[in-house]
Amino acid sequence: MNAAQSPGATRDQRAPDAGGERFARPLIALHWLIALCIIAMLGIGLYMVGLPKGLPFKATVINFHKSLGMTIFLLVLIRIMVRIAYGRPPLPPMGAWQRAAASTTQALLYVAMVGMPLTGYLGSSFNTYGTRFWGILLPKWGWDDARLRHIFFTVHEVIAWTMIALIALHVAGALKHQFVDRDGLIGRIWP
């Protein structure tokens, strides 16, 4: 009898069964809430960059985008703390390349979820408007500087397109596990 089969094996030593263990409920709730907010945020971001300058409605959309972005940032920080507290269930058996791809994609998604609002906030700190968080003006960390603003907003945009690609990869991987591998992986995070 090996460690994966022994009755005294810890959660990390046991081989996961096809259904696998589930993530903790707070992590499931945060996963889907953040996912929906990010999809909305990316849509709003793509929409607002196409609005003409001087349009009064554009300022409202931009302020909503900033507020939602900072809210997502706070939710991501909470998610990181909850994930540390609860851990995650073990992955089902899969090849080393799949395990590496899943870990890399997930790590990059976390980097993007933290980096995107930070670069947006810093970019807004280098203009005259700053960032309003649901109507409350947040402290500015900079001054009116078009060059620095451009750098931060360029990085913000690159992260946005990278996040879109990572989300597509994440969803494709989940669908592969669900419909090709049929290993029950998606059931770990499904509400």
GROMACS .gro file of C-alpha atoms in nm:
model
  191
    1MET     CA    1   0.000   0.000   0.000
    2ASN     CA    2   0.152   0.337  -0.100
    3ALA     CA    3   0.104   0.683   0.056
    4ALA     CA    4  -0.173   0.766  -0.192
    5GLN     CA    5  -0.372   0.463  -0.081
    6SER     CA    6  -0.296   0.455   0.292
    7PRO     CA    7  -0.582   0.550   0.522
    8GLY     CA    8  -0.356   0.785   0.722
    9ALA     CA    9  -0.240   0.984   0.419
   10THR     CA   10  -0.280   1.359   0.438
   11ARG     CA   11  -0.489   1.555   0.188
   12ASP     CA   12  -0.178   1.647  -0.012
   13GLN     CA   13  -0.052   1.285  -0.021
   14ARG     CA   14  -0.377   1.124  -0.139
   15ALA     CA   15  -0.434   1.077  -0.508
   16PRO     CA   16  -0.744   1.279  -0.598
   17ASP     CA   17  -1.040   1.081  -0.723
   18ALA     CA   18  -1.219   1.170  -1.046
   19GLY     CA   19  -1.456   1.409  -0.870
   20GLY     CA   20  -1.174   1.553  -0.660
   21GLU     CA   21  -1.215   1.773  -0.360
   22ARG     CA   22  -1.379   2.111  -0.399
   23PHE     CA   23  -1.241   2.454  -0.327
   24ALA     CA   24  -1.373   2.618  -0.011
   25ARG     CA   25  -1.703   2.800  -0.063
   26PRO     CA   26  -1.552   3.148  -0.007
   27LEU     CA   27  -1.296   3.077  -0.280
   28ILE     CA   28  -1.566   2.956  -0.518
   29ALA     CA   29  -1.773   3.269  -0.455
   30LEU     CA   30  -1.472   3.499  -0.498
   31HIS     CA   31  -1.359   3.317  -0.814
   32TRP     CA   32  -1.691   3.370  -0.992
   33LEU     CA   33  -1.750   3.722  -0.858
   34ILE     CA   34  -1.403   3.834  -0.967
   35ALA     CA   35  -1.439   3.654  -1.303
   36LEU     CA   36  -1.766   3.832  -1.381
   37CYS     CA   37  -1.626   4.169  -1.270
   38ILE     CA   38  -1.311   4.125  -1.480
   39ILE     CA   39  -1.509   4.032  -1.790
   40ALA     CA   40  -1.730   4.340  -1.736
   41MET     CA   41  -1.423   4.552  -1.671
   42LEU     CA   42  -1.247   4.441  -1.987
   43GLY     CA   43  -1.563   4.512  -2.189
   44ILE     CA   44  -1.601   4.857  -2.034
   45GLY     CA   45  -1.233   4.931  -2.093
   46LEU     CA   46  -1.253   4.836  -2.460
   47TYR     CA   47  -1.574   5.039  -2.497
   48MET     CA   48  -1.445   5.353  -2.327
   49VAL     CA   49  -1.123   5.386  -2.528
   50GLY     CA   50  -1.338   5.421  -2.840
   51LEU     CA   51  -1.544   5.708  -2.700
   52PRO     CA   52  -1.459   6.052  -2.843
   53LYS     CA   53  -1.277   6.304  -2.624
   54GLY     CA   54  -1.494   6.568  -2.463
   55LEU     CA   55  -1.802   6.348  -2.445
   56PRO     CA   56  -1.949   6.414  -2.096
   57PHE     CA   57  -2.058   6.051  -2.066
   58LYS     CA   58  -1.696   5.939  -2.113
   59ALA     CA   59  -1.591   6.082  -1.775
   60THR     CA   60  -1.871   5.884  -1.606
   61VAL     CA   61  -1.763   5.563  -1.778
   62ILE     CA   62  -1.396   5.623  -1.689
   63ASN     CA   63  -1.480   5.690  -1.323
   64PHE     CA   64  -1.696   5.375  -1.311
   65HIS     CA   65  -1.407   5.181  -1.470
   66LYS     CA   66  -1.165   5.312  -1.207
   67SER     CA   67  -1.400   5.234  -0.918
   68LEU     CA   68  -1.475   4.886  -1.042
   69GLY     CA   69  -1.103   4.826  -1.101
   70MET     CA   70  -1.014   4.923  -0.745
   71THR     CA   71  -1.300   4.706  -0.615
   72ILE     CA   72  -1.165   4.409  -0.812
   73PHE     CA   73  -0.818   4.481  -0.673
   74LEU     CA   74  -0.954   4.462  -0.317
   75LEU     CA   75  -1.146   4.141  -0.397
   76VAL     CA   76  -0.829   3.987  -0.542
   77LEU     CA   77  -0.634   4.074  -0.226
   78ILE     CA   78  -0.911   3.913  -0.019
   79ARG     CA   79  -0.903   3.610  -0.249
   80ILE     CA   80  -0.527   3.573  -0.203
   81MET     CA   81  -0.566   3.582   0.176
   82VAL     CA   82  -0.856   3.333   0.169
   83ARG     CA   83  -0.658   3.103  -0.062
   84ILE     CA   84  -0.364   3.111   0.177
   85ALA     CA   85  -0.598   3.032   0.467
   86TYR     CA   86  -0.793   2.752   0.296
   87GLY     CA   87  -0.541   2.618   0.046
   88ARG     CA   88  -0.660   2.437  -0.263
   89PRO     CA   89  -0.761   2.081  -0.338
   90PRO     CA   90  -0.504   1.865  -0.516
   91LEU     CA   91  -0.514   1.845  -0.893
   92PRO     CA   92  -0.631   1.523  -1.056
   93PRO     CA   93  -0.362   1.311  -1.223
   94MET     CA   94  -0.227   1.485  -1.532
   95GLY     CA   95   0.093   1.517  -1.728
   96ALA     CA   96   0.378   1.734  -1.603
   97TRP     CA   97   0.335   1.976  -1.894
   98GLN     CA   98  -0.034   2.022  -1.809
   99ARG     CA   99   0.048   2.080  -1.442
  100ALA     CA  100   0.315   2.336  -1.542
  101ALA     CA  101   0.080   2.508  -1.788
  102ALA     CA  102  -0.197   2.530  -1.528
  103SER     CA  103   0.037   2.666  -1.260
  104THR     CA  104   0.196   2.918  -1.497
  105THR     CA  105  -0.139   3.041  -1.630
  106GLN     CA  106  -0.280   3.075  -1.280
  107ALA     CA  107   0.028   3.262  -1.152
  108LEU     CA  108   0.019   3.499  -1.450
  109LEU     CA  109  -0.353   3.561  -1.395
  110TYR     CA  110  -0.280   3.663  -1.035
  111VAL     CA  111   0.004   3.892  -1.150
  112ALA     CA  112  -0.230   4.050  -1.407
  113MET     CA  113  -0.516   4.087  -1.154
  114VAL     CA  114  -0.281   4.280  -0.923
  115GLY     CA  115  -0.077   4.462  -1.188
  116MET     CA  116  -0.368   4.588  -1.393
  117PRO     CA  117  -0.538   4.801  -1.125
  118LEU     CA  118  -0.202   4.921  -0.992
  119THR     CA  119  -0.088   5.047  -1.332
  120GLY     CA  120  -0.428   5.208  -1.392
  121TYR     CA  121  -0.415   5.379  -1.054
  122LEU     CA  122  -0.057   5.497  -1.107
  123GLY     CA  123  -0.138   5.618  -1.459
  124SER     CA  124  -0.430   5.817  -1.316
  125SER     CA  125  -0.198   5.958  -1.049
  126PHE     CA  126   0.003   6.128  -1.320
  127ASN     CA  127  -0.287   6.337  -1.454
  128THR     CA  128  -0.491   6.623  -1.315
  129TYR     CA  129  -0.800   6.410  -1.246
  130GLY     CA  130  -0.669   6.136  -1.017
  131THR     CA  131  -0.881   5.838  -0.919
  132ARG     CA  132  -1.223   5.847  -0.760
  133PHE     CA  133  -1.325   5.532  -0.575
  134TRP     CA  134  -1.705   5.536  -0.586
  135GLY     CA  135  -1.694   5.916  -0.557
  136ILE     CA  136  -1.411   5.942  -0.301
  137LEU     CA  137  -1.094   6.102  -0.440
  138LEU     CA  138  -0.799   5.875  -0.361
  139PRO     CA  139  -0.451   6.016  -0.290
  140LYS     CA  140  -0.242   6.088  -0.597
  141TRP     CA  141   0.106   5.937  -0.605
  142GLY     CA  142   0.228   6.161  -0.882
  143TRP     CA  143   0.196   6.490  -1.063
  144ASP     CA  144   0.068   6.587  -1.406
  145ASP     CA  145   0.321   6.413  -1.631
  146ALA     CA  146   0.214   6.300  -1.977
  147ARG     CA  147   0.520   6.078  -2.031
  148LEU     CA  148   0.478   5.878  -1.708
  149ARG     CA  149   0.101   5.862  -1.758
  150HIS     CA  150   0.160   5.719  -2.107
  151ILE     CA  151   0.404   5.457  -1.973
  152PHE     CA  152   0.165   5.335  -1.701
  153PHE     CA  153  -0.138   5.332  -1.931
  154THR     CA  154   0.060   5.146  -2.200
  155VAL     CA  155   0.156   4.879  -1.945
  156HIS     CA  156  -0.209   4.877  -1.829
  157GLU     CA  157  -0.322   4.809  -2.187
  158VAL     CA  158  -0.061   4.537  -2.243
  159ILE     CA  159  -0.175   4.366  -1.922
  160ALA     CA  160  -0.538   4.390  -2.041
  161TRP     CA  161  -0.462   4.210  -2.368
  162THR     CA  162  -0.244   3.959  -2.184
  163MET     CA  163  -0.528   3.897  -1.939
  164ILE     CA  164  -0.771   3.836  -2.226
  165ALA     CA  165  -0.531   3.573  -2.367
  166LEU     CA  166  -0.481   3.415  -2.022
  167ILE     CA  167  -0.856   3.399  -1.958
  168ALA     CA  168  -0.906   3.232  -2.298
  169LEU     CA  169  -0.632   2.982  -2.212
  170HIS     CA  170  -0.779   2.922  -1.864
  171VAL     CA  171  -1.129   2.861  -2.005
  172ALA     CA  172  -0.993   2.639  -2.285
  173GLY     CA  173  -0.804   2.431  -2.029
  174ALA     CA  174  -1.113   2.397  -1.809
  175LEU     CA  175  -1.324   2.291  -2.110
  176LYS     CA  176  -1.059   2.038  -2.215
  177HIS     CA  177  -1.062   1.886  -1.867
  178GLN     CA  178  -1.442   1.879  -1.864
  179PHE     CA  179  -1.517   1.744  -2.210
  180VAL     CA  180  -1.198   1.567  -2.328
  181ASP     CA  181  -1.031   1.437  -2.012
  182ARG     CA  182  -1.360   1.407  -1.821
  183ASP     CA  183  -1.169   1.427  -1.493
  184GLY     CA  184  -1.420   1.638  -1.301
  185LEU     CA  185  -1.172   1.925  -1.257
  186ILE     CA  186  -1.429   2.197  -1.323
  187GLY     CA  187  -1.651   2.059  -1.047
  188ARG     CA  188  -1.394   2.175  -0.793
  189ILE     CA  189  -1.475   2.542  -0.862
  190TRP     CA  190  -1.831   2.524  -1.002
  191PRO     CA  191  -2.088   2.689  -0.769
   0.00000   0.00000   0.00000
